[in-house]
Short mmCIF file of C-alpha atoms in Angstrom, two decimals:
data_model
loop_
_atom_site.label_atom_id
_atom_site.label_comp_id
_atom_site.label_asym_id
_atom_site.label_seq_id
_atom_site.Cartn_x
_atom_site.Cartn_y
_atom_site.Cartn_z
CA MET A 1 -16.42 -14.73 22.30
CA LYS A 2 -14.14 -12.93 19.84
CA ILE A 3 -10.89 -11.42 21.03
CA GLN A 4 -10.95 -7.64 20.93
CA LEU A 5 -8.38 -4.97 20.22
CA LEU A 6 -7.10 -3.41 23.43
CA HIS A 7 -5.49 -0.39 21.79
CA THR A 8 -7.31 2.94 21.79
CA TYR A 9 -7.69 5.81 19.35
CA ASN A 10 -4.94 7.71 21.17
CA ASP A 11 -2.50 4.87 20.52
CA ILE A 12 -2.92 5.48 16.79
CA ILE A 13 -2.73 9.27 16.77
CA LYS A 14 0.00 9.90 19.34
CA LEU A 15 3.13 11.57 17.99
CA GLU A 16 5.34 8.60 18.80
CA ASN A 17 3.26 6.30 16.61
CA LEU A 18 3.08 8.86 13.80
CA LEU A 19 6.88 9.25 13.84
CA LEU A 20 7.39 5.48 13.76
CA ALA A 21 4.83 5.25 10.97
CA TRP A 22 6.80 7.86 9.04
CA GLU A 23 9.96 5.75 9.28
CA ASP A 24 8.02 2.76 7.94
CA PHE A 25 6.48 4.83 5.17
CA ILE A 26 9.67 6.39 3.76
CA ALA A 27 11.69 3.15 3.78
CA ASP A 28 11.53 2.90 -0.03
CA LYS A 29 10.14 6.33 -0.94
CA LYS A 30 12.85 8.84 0.00
CA ASN A 31 13.39 9.85 -3.62
CA LYS A 32 9.72 10.50 -4.36
CA LYS A 33 8.97 14.16 -5.01
CA ASP A 34 5.83 14.34 -2.88
CA VAL A 35 7.64 12.68 0.03
CA GLN A 36 10.54 15.13 -0.26
CA LEU A 37 8.13 18.07 -0.20
CA PHE A 38 6.42 16.70 2.91
CA SER A 39 9.84 16.14 4.52
CA ARG A 40 10.84 19.80 4.21
CA TYR A 41 8.48 20.65 7.04
CA LEU A 42 8.26 17.19 8.52
CA MET A 43 7.55 17.98 12.17
CA ASP A 44 5.11 20.76 11.26
CA ASN A 45 3.22 18.37 9.00
CA ILE A 46 3.19 15.53 11.53
CA VAL A 47 2.09 17.82 14.37
CA SER A 48 -0.63 19.26 12.12
CA LEU A 49 -1.90 15.76 11.33
CA HIS A 50 -1.81 14.87 15.02
CA GLN A 51 -3.81 17.98 15.92
CA ASP A 52 -6.44 17.27 13.27
CA LEU A 53 -6.80 13.74 14.61
CA ALA A 54 -6.86 14.86 18.24
CA ASN A 55 -9.52 17.48 17.48
CA ARG A 56 -11.51 14.94 15.44
CA THR A 57 -11.40 17.30 12.43
CA TYR A 58 -9.37 15.03 10.14
CA LYS A 59 -10.81 14.46 6.67
CA HIS A 60 -9.28 12.06 4.19
CA GLY A 61 -8.32 13.71 0.90
CA GLY A 62 -8.78 12.55 -2.66
CA TYR A 63 -6.74 10.27 -4.88
CA GLU A 64 -4.52 10.46 -7.92
CA SER A 65 -5.56 7.83 -10.44
CA PHE A 66 -3.16 6.06 -12.80
CA TYR A 67 -2.26 2.68 -14.30
CA VAL A 68 0.85 0.61 -13.64
CA ASN A 69 2.01 -2.70 -15.11
CA ASP A 70 3.59 -5.11 -12.61
CA PRO A 71 3.29 -7.09 -14.97
CA LYS A 72 -0.50 -7.21 -14.79
CA ARG A 73 -2.13 -3.89 -15.61
CA ARG A 74 -3.56 -2.37 -12.45
CA HIS A 75 -5.50 0.80 -11.76
CA ILE A 76 -3.93 2.53 -8.76
CA HIS A 77 -5.39 5.28 -6.63
CA LYS A 78 -2.68 7.16 -4.78
CA ALA A 79 -3.55 9.18 -1.67
CA SER A 80 -1.54 12.16 -0.45
CA VAL A 81 1.54 11.69 1.73
CA HIS A 82 -0.49 13.19 4.58
CA ASP A 83 -3.11 10.44 4.27
CA ARG A 84 -0.69 7.61 3.54
CA LEU A 85 1.21 8.48 6.72
CA LEU A 86 -2.02 7.97 8.64
CA HIS A 87 -2.56 4.64 6.84
CA HIS A 88 0.79 3.45 8.18
CA ALA A 89 -0.05 4.69 11.69
CA ILE A 90 -3.30 2.71 11.58
CA TYR A 91 -1.56 -0.34 10.14
CA ARG A 92 1.09 -0.36 12.89
CA ILE A 93 -1.62 -0.76 15.54
CA LEU A 94 -4.15 -2.97 13.75
CA TYR A 95 -2.01 -5.41 11.77
CA PRO A 96 -0.35 -7.27 14.69
CA PHE A 97 -3.78 -7.84 16.25
CA PHE A 98 -5.67 -8.94 13.14
CA ASP A 99 -2.82 -11.09 11.85
CA ARG A 100 -3.43 -13.41 14.81
CA THR A 101 -7.04 -13.88 13.69
CA PHE A 102 -6.22 -14.96 10.12
CA ILE A 103 -6.21 -18.61 9.12
CA GLY A 104 -2.79 -20.22 8.78
CA ASP A 105 -3.18 -20.83 5.05
CA SER A 106 -3.54 -17.13 4.23
CA TYR A 107 -0.32 -15.88 2.62
CA SER A 108 -1.04 -12.62 0.81
CA CYS A 109 0.09 -9.28 2.27
CA ARG A 110 1.25 -10.84 5.53
CA GLN A 111 4.60 -10.57 7.26
CA ASP A 112 6.76 -13.71 7.11
CA LYS A 113 4.38 -15.24 4.55
CA GLY A 114 4.29 -14.53 0.82
CA THR A 115 4.30 -16.41 -2.48
CA HIS A 116 7.30 -18.68 -1.90
CA LYS A 117 6.03 -19.99 1.42
CA ALA A 118 2.58 -20.50 -0.10
CA ILE A 119 4.06 -22.56 -2.95
CA ASN A 120 6.16 -24.65 -0.57
CA HIS A 121 3.17 -25.36 1.65
CA PHE A 122 1.04 -26.18 -1.39
CA ARG A 123 3.69 -28.61 -2.62
CA SER A 124 3.83 -30.37 0.75
CA LEU A 125 0.04 -30.71 0.78
CA THR A 126 -0.02 -32.25 -2.70
CA TYR A 127 2.53 -34.85 -1.58
CA LYS A 128 0.43 -35.63 1.47
CA VAL A 129 -2.98 -35.79 -0.21
CA SER A 130 -1.72 -37.71 -3.26
CA GLN A 131 0.28 -40.02 -1.00
CA ASN A 132 3.50 -39.09 -2.73
CA HIS A 133 1.86 -38.94 -6.17
CA THR A 134 0.39 -42.44 -5.97
CA ARG A 135 -3.25 -41.35 -6.10
CA THR A 136 -5.28 -38.66 -7.82
CA CYS A 137 -6.09 -35.50 -5.93
CA TRP A 138 -8.17 -32.52 -7.00
CA ILE A 139 -7.37 -28.85 -6.56
CA LEU A 140 -9.82 -25.98 -6.77
CA LYS A 141 -8.29 -22.93 -8.41
CA CYS A 142 -10.52 -19.89 -8.25
CA ASP A 143 -10.39 -16.13 -8.17
CA ILE A 144 -12.77 -13.46 -6.90
CA ARG A 145 -13.55 -11.19 -9.82
CA LYS A 146 -12.65 -7.57 -9.03
CA PHE A 147 -12.31 -8.41 -5.35
CA PHE A 148 -11.17 -4.98 -4.16
CA ASP A 149 -13.88 -3.30 -6.24
CA SER A 150 -16.58 -5.54 -4.77
CA ILE A 151 -15.85 -5.14 -1.05
CA ASP A 152 -19.00 -3.88 0.65
CA HIS A 153 -18.27 -1.05 3.08
CA CYS A 154 -21.17 -1.90 5.37
CA ILE A 155 -20.09 -5.53 5.75
CA LEU A 156 -16.46 -4.54 6.28
CA LYS A 157 -17.35 -2.00 8.97
CA ASN A 158 -19.57 -4.49 10.76
CA ILE A 159 -16.70 -7.00 10.84
CA LEU A 160 -14.35 -4.36 12.23
CA LYS A 161 -16.84 -3.43 14.94
CA GLN A 162 -16.87 -7.04 16.15
CA TYR A 163 -13.19 -6.75 17.03
CA ILE A 164 -12.71 -3.05 17.84
CA PRO A 165 -14.62 -1.65 20.84
CA ASP A 166 -13.06 1.83 20.64
CA ASN A 167 -15.52 4.11 18.83
CA GLY A 168 -12.80 6.62 17.97
CA ILE A 169 -10.91 4.00 15.98
CA ILE A 170 -14.10 2.88 14.25
CA LEU A 171 -14.94 6.43 13.18
CA LEU A 172 -11.41 6.92 11.86
CA LEU A 173 -11.55 3.67 9.88
CA GLU A 174 -14.93 4.66 8.47
CA GLU A 175 -13.38 7.93 7.27
CA VAL A 176 -10.59 6.04 5.48
CA ILE A 177 -12.93 3.42 4.03
CA GLY A 178 -15.45 6.03 2.88
CA SER A 179 -12.79 8.14 1.17
CA TYR A 180 -13.01 5.95 -1.91
CA SER A 181 -16.78 5.79 -2.25
CA ASN A 182 -18.69 8.79 -1.00
CA LYS A 183 -22.39 9.15 -1.91
CA GLY A 184 -21.79 7.66 -5.34
CA ASN A 185 -19.09 10.22 -6.23
CA HIS A 186 -15.62 9.26 -7.27
CA PRO A 187 -13.19 9.97 -4.44
CA SER A 188 -11.15 12.41 -6.50
CA LEU A 189 -14.09 14.80 -6.19
CA ARG A 190 -12.91 15.26 -2.62
CA GLY A 191 -9.78 16.99 -3.77
CA GLY A 192 -7.63 14.50 -5.68
CA ALA A 193 -6.10 14.89 -9.12
CA ARG A 194 -8.58 14.43 -11.94
CA ALA A 195 -7.96 13.64 -15.60
CA THR A 196 -10.43 14.65 -18.31
CA THR A 197 -8.75 12.83 -21.20
CA LYS A 198 -6.44 9.85 -21.39
CA GLN A 199 -2.83 10.95 -21.14
CA SER A 200 0.55 9.46 -20.33
CA VAL A 201 2.68 11.34 -17.83
CA SER A 202 5.86 10.82 -15.85
CA LEU A 203 5.16 10.25 -12.17
CA ASP A 204 8.23 9.85 -9.95
CA ASN A 205 10.24 8.83 -13.04
CA GLU A 206 7.69 6.17 -14.01
CA ILE A 207 5.49 6.47 -17.10
CA VAL A 208 1.87 5.98 -16.13
CA GLU A 209 -1.46 6.52 -17.84
CA LEU A 210 -3.97 8.87 -16.28
CA VAL A 211 -7.61 8.10 -17.05
CA PRO A 212 -10.69 10.32 -17.02
CA ILE A 213 -13.29 9.94 -14.30
CA GLY A 214 -15.93 7.44 -15.38
CA ASP A 215 -13.92 6.21 -18.36
CA GLU A 216 -15.39 2.93 -19.59
CA GLY A 217 -13.57 0.00 -18.09
CA SER A 218 -11.77 2.11 -15.51
CA ARG A 219 -11.43 0.79 -11.99
CA LEU A 220 -14.12 2.84 -10.25
CA PRO A 221 -16.74 1.70 -7.75
CA ARG A 222 -20.21 1.94 -9.28
CA ASN A 223 -22.18 1.78 -6.07
CA ASP A 224 -22.11 3.91 -2.96
CA GLY A 225 -20.25 2.12 -0.18
CA VAL A 226 -18.45 -0.42 -2.36
CA GLY A 227 -14.77 -0.85 -3.18
CA LEU A 228 -11.31 -0.29 -1.75
CA PRO A 229 -8.52 1.51 -3.64
CA LEU A 230 -5.45 -0.36 -4.81
CA GLY A 231 -2.72 1.84 -3.39
CA ASN A 232 -3.72 2.17 0.26
CA LEU A 233 -1.77 0.09 2.76
CA THR A 234 -4.97 -0.17 4.78
CA SER A 235 -6.75 -1.72 1.79
CA GLN A 236 -4.47 -4.76 2.00
CA LEU A 237 -5.33 -5.25 5.66
CA PHE A 238 -9.05 -4.60 5.18
CA ALA A 239 -9.15 -7.07 2.27
CA ASN A 240 -7.60 -9.82 4.40
CA ILE A 241 -9.99 -9.09 7.26
CA TYR A 242 -12.95 -9.18 4.88
CA LEU A 243 -11.98 -12.38 3.06
CA ASN A 244 -10.83 -14.17 6.21
CA LYS A 245 -14.41 -14.07 7.46
CA ALA A 246 -15.58 -16.07 4.45
CA VAL A 247 -12.61 -18.42 4.12
CA ALA A 248 -12.67 -19.32 7.82
CA ARG A 249 -16.11 -20.84 7.28
CA THR A 250 -14.94 -23.06 4.42
CA PRO A 251 -14.38 -26.66 5.56
CA SER A 252 -10.73 -27.69 5.37
CA LYS A 253 -11.68 -31.25 4.47
CA GLN A 254 -14.63 -32.45 2.41
CA THR A 255 -15.80 -36.05 2.40
CA PHE A 256 -17.79 -37.36 -0.55
CA TYR A 257 -20.09 -40.36 -0.39
#
């Protein structure tokens, strides 16, 4: 029997959690213009978000779409401060629980993990398997093409339901997940910024390239109920939850005859 999350919907939406989520959120964003605007009426905005969540009237807004190079070129979809605050509130409750369910050899987007620890562990495994480089060992290097774009909403929600018995949390997560793919429409149709021609603009002192909706090659989900936006903190967690289900079934040792 799978372990289940004991927290409730109220644990996510209570003011204390929203305030703590705000502190997490602004840690490296205090100079961002949209964050400063939100901060001018901070308590009013947080109380308003809390009331929308308590009344079950919360609706996730749209996204601002742009490219960044870090150094790989990535298509980012940026939600409003209002919505990103909620993402952090959700993450504060869900991450500690789901992190315990992930396999030990998962290193991406996890606290106290990361690239350096992954490399060190990989190096120790190569020494072990190759018997200190005295025998040949084989390594499978692979990548999931457009992984975030290919995440199926239905499968993801079914996985979440296996661990989360609280229906209020499930409905809230479905709202966040569905904000990026809604009846085949691009999420920005729900109120986000929309570009009609390619243009470079300055966003928080960083030059980025806005792209038109449906531009060929742009990072948009083509099917209803598919894809997670790069830019949401919750997307990192959902991606790990989704992939962990598949990786956990992969044998750690294969014997050939």
